[in-house]
Short mmCIF file of C-alpha atoms and ligand atoms in Angstrom, two decimals:
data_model
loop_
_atom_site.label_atom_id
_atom_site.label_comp_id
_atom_site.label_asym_id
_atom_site.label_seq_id
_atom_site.Cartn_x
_atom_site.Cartn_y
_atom_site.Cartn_z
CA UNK A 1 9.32 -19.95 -4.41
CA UNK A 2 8.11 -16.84 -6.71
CA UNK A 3 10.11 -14.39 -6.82
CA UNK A 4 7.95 -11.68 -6.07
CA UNK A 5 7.08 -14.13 -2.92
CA UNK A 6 10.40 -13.87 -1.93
CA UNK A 7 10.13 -10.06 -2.34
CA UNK A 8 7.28 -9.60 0.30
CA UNK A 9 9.37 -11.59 2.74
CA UNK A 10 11.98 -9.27 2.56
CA UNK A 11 9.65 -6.14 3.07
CA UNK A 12 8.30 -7.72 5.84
CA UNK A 13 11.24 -8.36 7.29
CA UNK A 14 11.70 -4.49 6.54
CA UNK A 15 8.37 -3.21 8.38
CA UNK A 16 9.26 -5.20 11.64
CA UNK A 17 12.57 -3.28 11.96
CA UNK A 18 11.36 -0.34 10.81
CA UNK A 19 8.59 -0.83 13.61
CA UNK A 20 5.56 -0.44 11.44
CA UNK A 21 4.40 -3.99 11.88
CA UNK A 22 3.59 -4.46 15.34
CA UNK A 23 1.63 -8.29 16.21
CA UNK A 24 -0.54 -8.79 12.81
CA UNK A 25 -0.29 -5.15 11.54
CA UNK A 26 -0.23 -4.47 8.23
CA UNK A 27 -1.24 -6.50 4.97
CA UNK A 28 0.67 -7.37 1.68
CA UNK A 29 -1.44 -8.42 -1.55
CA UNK A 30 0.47 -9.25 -4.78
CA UNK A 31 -1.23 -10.22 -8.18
CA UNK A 32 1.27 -13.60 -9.07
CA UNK A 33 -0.99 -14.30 -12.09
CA UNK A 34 2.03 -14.11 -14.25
CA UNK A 35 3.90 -15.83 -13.13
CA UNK A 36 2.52 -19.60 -12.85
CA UNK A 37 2.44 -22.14 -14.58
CA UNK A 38 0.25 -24.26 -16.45
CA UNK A 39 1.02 -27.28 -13.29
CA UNK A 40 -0.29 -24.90 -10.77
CA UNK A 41 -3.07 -23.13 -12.89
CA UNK A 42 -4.74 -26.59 -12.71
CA UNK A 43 -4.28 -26.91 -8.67
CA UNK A 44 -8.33 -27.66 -7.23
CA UNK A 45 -9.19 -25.39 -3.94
CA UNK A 46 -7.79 -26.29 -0.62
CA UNK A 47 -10.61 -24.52 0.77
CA UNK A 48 -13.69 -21.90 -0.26
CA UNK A 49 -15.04 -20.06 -2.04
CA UNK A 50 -15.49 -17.16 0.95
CA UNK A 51 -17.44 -14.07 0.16
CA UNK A 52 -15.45 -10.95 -0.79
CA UNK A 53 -17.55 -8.48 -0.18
CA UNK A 54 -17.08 -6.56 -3.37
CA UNK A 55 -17.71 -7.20 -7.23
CA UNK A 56 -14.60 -7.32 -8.86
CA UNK A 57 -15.11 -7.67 -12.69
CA UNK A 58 -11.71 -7.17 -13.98
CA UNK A 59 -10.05 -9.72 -11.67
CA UNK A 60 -11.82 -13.49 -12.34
CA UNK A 61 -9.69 -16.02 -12.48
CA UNK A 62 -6.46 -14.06 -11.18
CA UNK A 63 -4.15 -15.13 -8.31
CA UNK A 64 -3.04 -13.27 -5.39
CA UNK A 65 -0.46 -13.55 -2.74
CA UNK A 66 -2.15 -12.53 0.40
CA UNK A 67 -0.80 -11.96 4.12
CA UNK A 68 -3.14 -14.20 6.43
CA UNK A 69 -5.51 -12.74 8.69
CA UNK A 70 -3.99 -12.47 12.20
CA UNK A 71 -0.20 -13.51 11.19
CA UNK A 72 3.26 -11.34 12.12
CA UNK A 73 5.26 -10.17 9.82
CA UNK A 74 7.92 -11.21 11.41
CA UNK A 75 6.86 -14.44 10.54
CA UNK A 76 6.00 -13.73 7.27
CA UNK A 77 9.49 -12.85 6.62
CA UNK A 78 11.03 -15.99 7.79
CA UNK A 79 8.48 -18.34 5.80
CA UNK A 80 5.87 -16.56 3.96
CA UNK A 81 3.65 -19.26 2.78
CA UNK A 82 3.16 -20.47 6.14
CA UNK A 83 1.71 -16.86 6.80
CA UNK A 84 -0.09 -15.89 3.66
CA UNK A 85 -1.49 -18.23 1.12
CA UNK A 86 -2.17 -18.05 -2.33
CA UNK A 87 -5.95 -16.95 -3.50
CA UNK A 88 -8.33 -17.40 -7.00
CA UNK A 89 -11.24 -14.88 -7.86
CA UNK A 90 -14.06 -17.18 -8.54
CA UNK A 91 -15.60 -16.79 -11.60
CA UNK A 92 -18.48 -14.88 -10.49
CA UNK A 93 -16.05 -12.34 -9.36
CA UNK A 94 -17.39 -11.44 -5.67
CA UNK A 95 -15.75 -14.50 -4.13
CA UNK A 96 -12.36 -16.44 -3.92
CA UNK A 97 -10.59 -19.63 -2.91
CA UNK A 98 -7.55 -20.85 -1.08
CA UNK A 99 -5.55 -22.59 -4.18
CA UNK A 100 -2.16 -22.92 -1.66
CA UNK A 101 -0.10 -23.86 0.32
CA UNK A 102 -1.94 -24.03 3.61
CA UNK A 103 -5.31 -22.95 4.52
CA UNK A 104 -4.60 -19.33 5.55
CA UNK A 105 -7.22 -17.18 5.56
CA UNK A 106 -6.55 -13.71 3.82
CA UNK A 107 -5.46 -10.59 5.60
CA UNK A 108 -8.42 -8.83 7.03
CA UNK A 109 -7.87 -5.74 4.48
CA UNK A 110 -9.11 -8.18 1.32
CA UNK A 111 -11.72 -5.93 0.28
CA UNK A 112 -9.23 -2.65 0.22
CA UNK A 113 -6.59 -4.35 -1.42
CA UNK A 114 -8.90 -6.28 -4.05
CA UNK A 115 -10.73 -3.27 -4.98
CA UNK A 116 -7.30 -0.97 -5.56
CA UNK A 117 -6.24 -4.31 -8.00
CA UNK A 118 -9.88 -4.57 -9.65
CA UNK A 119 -9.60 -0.37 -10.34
CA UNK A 120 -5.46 -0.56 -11.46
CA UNK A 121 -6.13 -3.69 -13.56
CA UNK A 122 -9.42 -2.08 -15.35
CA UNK A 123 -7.25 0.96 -16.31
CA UNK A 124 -4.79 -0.72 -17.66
CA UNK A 125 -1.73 0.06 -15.23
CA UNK A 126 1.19 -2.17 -14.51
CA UNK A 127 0.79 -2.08 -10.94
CA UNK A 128 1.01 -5.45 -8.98
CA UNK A 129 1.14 -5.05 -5.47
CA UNK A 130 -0.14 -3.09 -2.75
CA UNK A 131 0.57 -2.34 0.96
CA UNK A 132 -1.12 -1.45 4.06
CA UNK A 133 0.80 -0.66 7.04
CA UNK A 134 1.37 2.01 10.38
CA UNK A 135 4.48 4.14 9.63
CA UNK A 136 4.86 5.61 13.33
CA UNK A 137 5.64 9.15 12.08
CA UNK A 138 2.52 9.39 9.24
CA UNK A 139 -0.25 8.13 11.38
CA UNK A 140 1.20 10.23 14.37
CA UNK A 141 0.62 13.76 11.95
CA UNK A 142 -2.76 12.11 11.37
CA UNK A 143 -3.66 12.83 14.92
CA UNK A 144 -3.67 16.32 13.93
CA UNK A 145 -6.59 18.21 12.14
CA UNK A 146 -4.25 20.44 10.57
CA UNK A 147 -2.38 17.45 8.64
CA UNK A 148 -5.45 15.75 7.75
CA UNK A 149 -5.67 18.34 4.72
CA UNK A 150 -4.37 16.28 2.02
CA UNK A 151 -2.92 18.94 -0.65
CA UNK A 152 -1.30 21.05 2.58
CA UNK A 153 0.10 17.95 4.45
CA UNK A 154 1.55 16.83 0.39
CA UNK A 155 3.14 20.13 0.36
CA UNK A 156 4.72 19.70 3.92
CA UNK A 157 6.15 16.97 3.09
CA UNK A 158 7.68 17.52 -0.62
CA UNK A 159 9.34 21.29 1.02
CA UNK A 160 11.55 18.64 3.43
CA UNK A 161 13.73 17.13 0.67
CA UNK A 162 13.38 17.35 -2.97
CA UNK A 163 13.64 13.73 -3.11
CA UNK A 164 10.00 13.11 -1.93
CA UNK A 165 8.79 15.08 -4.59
CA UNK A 166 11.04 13.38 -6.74
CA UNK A 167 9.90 10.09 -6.06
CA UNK A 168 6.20 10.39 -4.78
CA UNK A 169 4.94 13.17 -7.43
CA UNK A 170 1.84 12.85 -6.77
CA UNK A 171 1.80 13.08 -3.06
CA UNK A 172 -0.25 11.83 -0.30
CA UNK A 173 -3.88 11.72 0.30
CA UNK A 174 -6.33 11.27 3.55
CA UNK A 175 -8.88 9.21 3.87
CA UNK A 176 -10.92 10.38 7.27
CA UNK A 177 -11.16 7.69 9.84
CA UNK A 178 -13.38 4.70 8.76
CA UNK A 179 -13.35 0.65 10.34
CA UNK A 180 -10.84 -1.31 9.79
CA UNK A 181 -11.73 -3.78 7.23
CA UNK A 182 -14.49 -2.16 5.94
CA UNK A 183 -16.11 -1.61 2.29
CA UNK A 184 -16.57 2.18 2.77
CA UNK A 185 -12.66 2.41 3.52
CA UNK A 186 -12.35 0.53 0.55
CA UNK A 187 -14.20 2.78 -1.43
CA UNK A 188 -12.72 5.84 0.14
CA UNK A 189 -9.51 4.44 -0.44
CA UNK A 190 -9.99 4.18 -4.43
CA UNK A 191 -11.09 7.47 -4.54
CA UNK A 192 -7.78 9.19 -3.19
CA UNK A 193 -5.42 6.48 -5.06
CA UNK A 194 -6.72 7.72 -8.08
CA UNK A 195 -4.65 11.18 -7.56
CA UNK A 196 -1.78 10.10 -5.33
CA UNK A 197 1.04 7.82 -4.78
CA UNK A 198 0.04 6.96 -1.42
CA UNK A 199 -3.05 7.33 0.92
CA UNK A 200 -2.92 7.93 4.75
CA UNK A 201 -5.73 6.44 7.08
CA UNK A 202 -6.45 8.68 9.34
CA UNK A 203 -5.28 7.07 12.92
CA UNK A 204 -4.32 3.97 11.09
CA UNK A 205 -2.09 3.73 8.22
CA UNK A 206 -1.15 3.98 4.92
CA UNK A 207 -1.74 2.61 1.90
CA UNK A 208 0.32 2.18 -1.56
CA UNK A 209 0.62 0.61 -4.36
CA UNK A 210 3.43 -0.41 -6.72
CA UNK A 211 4.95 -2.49 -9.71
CA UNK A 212 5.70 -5.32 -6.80
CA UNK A 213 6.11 -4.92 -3.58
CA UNK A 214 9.20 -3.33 -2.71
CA UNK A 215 8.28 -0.46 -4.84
CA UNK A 216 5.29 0.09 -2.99
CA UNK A 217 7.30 0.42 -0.19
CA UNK A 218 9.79 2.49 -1.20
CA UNK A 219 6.45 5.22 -2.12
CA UNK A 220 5.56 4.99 1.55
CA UNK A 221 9.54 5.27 2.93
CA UNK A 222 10.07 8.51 1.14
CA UNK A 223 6.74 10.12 2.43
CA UNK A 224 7.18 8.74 6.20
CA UNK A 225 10.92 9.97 6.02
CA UNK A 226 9.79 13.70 5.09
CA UNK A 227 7.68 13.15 8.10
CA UNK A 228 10.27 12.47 10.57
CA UNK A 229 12.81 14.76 9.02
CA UNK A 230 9.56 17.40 9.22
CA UNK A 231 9.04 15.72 13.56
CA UNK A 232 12.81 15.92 13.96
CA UNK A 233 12.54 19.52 13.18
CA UNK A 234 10.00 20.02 16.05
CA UNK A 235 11.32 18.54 18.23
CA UNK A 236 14.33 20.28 17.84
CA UNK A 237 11.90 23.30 18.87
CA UNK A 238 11.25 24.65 15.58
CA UNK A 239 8.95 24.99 12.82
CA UNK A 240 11.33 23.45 9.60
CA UNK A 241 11.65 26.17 7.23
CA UNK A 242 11.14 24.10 4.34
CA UNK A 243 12.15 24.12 0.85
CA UNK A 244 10.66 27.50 -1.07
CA UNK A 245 7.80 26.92 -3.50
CA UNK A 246 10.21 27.85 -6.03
CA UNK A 247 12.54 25.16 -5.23
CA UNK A 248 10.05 22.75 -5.13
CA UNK A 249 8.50 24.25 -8.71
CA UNK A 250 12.28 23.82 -9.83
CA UNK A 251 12.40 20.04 -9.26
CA UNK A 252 9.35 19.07 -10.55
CA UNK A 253 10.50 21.22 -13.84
CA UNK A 254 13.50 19.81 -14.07
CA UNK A 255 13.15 15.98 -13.56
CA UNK A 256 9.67 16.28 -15.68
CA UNK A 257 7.28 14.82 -12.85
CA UNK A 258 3.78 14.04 -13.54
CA UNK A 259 1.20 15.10 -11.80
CA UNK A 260 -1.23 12.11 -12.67
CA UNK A 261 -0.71 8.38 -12.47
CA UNK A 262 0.36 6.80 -15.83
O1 2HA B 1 -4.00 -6.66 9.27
O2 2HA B 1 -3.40 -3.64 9.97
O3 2HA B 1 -5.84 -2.82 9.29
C1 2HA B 1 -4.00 -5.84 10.35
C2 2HA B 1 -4.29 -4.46 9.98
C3 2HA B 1 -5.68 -4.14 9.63
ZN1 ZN B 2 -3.92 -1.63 9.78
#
């Protein structure tokens, strides 16, 4: 198996114990392009092309690992090309087809997730994979109007522990409720990954991207775990001091952080 195939079973496994992943939540999308070979490049369709939705010129001919539509990742975890299959972009870049193993139609999210890939991969970044999913503590503060403000929820969350400043720079942003599945998330989504290292749906989820897979789950960990350290606080019955803004100036000083993807 690929290794970065292997990879998303193991954060699968990950966002069923972490409780994240209830029935078919969540979706994993990985661009595998690199790493196949010449025998598989040549494999015909096991079924398509389907409709994407969206134009996605910088992406024809590429592979992706996707989660199926409906499948656990529980399951996923345990055998994950029996719950995700391989995809091609067609070469009229709006639709795609099943090149492996099984039949398994793509998770639900395909037009977010395809669009963030088309955008990375047209400016030139190394990212690879990207992840939707419902970190309990996150889409709990997105109940909240108060939270829902992207630059003060990003500063709530860096003031718990330096280390989420340290390792998501560039913060959090909100995307205001929109249907599941749909273009204009999609859209909205792009916007706000643009500026920061992971997006929250409002009453949903979350959304990041990474180098593979596990580092797009490590950007969502470190926000969700200044969230429950910021919860834990609260329900302790108060309001978490937090770190100063002169601390927080300190760290981003010191360990050279940049304030823009690169
Ligand atoms: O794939 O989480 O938002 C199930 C979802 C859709
Ligand atoms: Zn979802």
């Amino acid at each position: 198996m690929l290794k970065s195939i292997e990879q998303v079973a193991s954060v699968a496994g990950m966002l069923w114990e972490k409780g994240w992943a209830e029935r078919n939540g969540g979706n994993i999308t990985v661009n595998v392009t690199d790493e196949l070979d010449e025998e598989f490049r040549s494999l015909g369709p096991i079924a398509g092309p389907f409709a994407t939705g969206v134009r996605l010129s910088h992406l024809k001919g590429m592979y992706f690992y996707c989660k199926g539509t409906g499948k656990r990742m529980r399951d996923l975890a345990a055998d994950p090309m029996a719950n995700g299959s391989i995809i091609r972009i067609c070469d009229d870049c709006t639709s795609y087809e099943i090149i492996a193993q099984q039949p398994v139609m793509p998770t639900s999210e395909l037009p977010s997730h395809l669009t963030l890939h088309n955008y990375l991969i047209g400016n030139g970044y190394a990212y690879k994979a990207s992840l939707h999913t419902h970190p309990i503590e996150l889409v709990a503060m997105s109940h909240c109007d108060k939270y829902l403000d992207s630059t003060y929820l990003t500063r709530l969350l860096w003031s718990m522990i330096p280390e989420t400043l340290a390792f998501a720079p560039l913060g959090i942003g909100v995307v205001p409720y929109a249907l599941p599945g749909s273009v204009s998330l999609a859209e909205a989504t792009l916007r706000q990954i643009e500026a920061h290292d992971v997006v929250l749906w409002e009453k949903h989820g979350t959304v990041a991207v990474g180098t593979d897979i596990m580092d797009a789950f490590d950007q969502t960990d470190v926000l969700n775990k200044a969230a429950m350290i910021y919860m834990t606080s609260r329900n302790m019955g108060f309001e978490p001091d937090g770190m100063t803004p002169e601390a927080v100036r300190e760290v981003r000083e010191v360990f050279n952080l940049p304030d823009r993807r690169r």
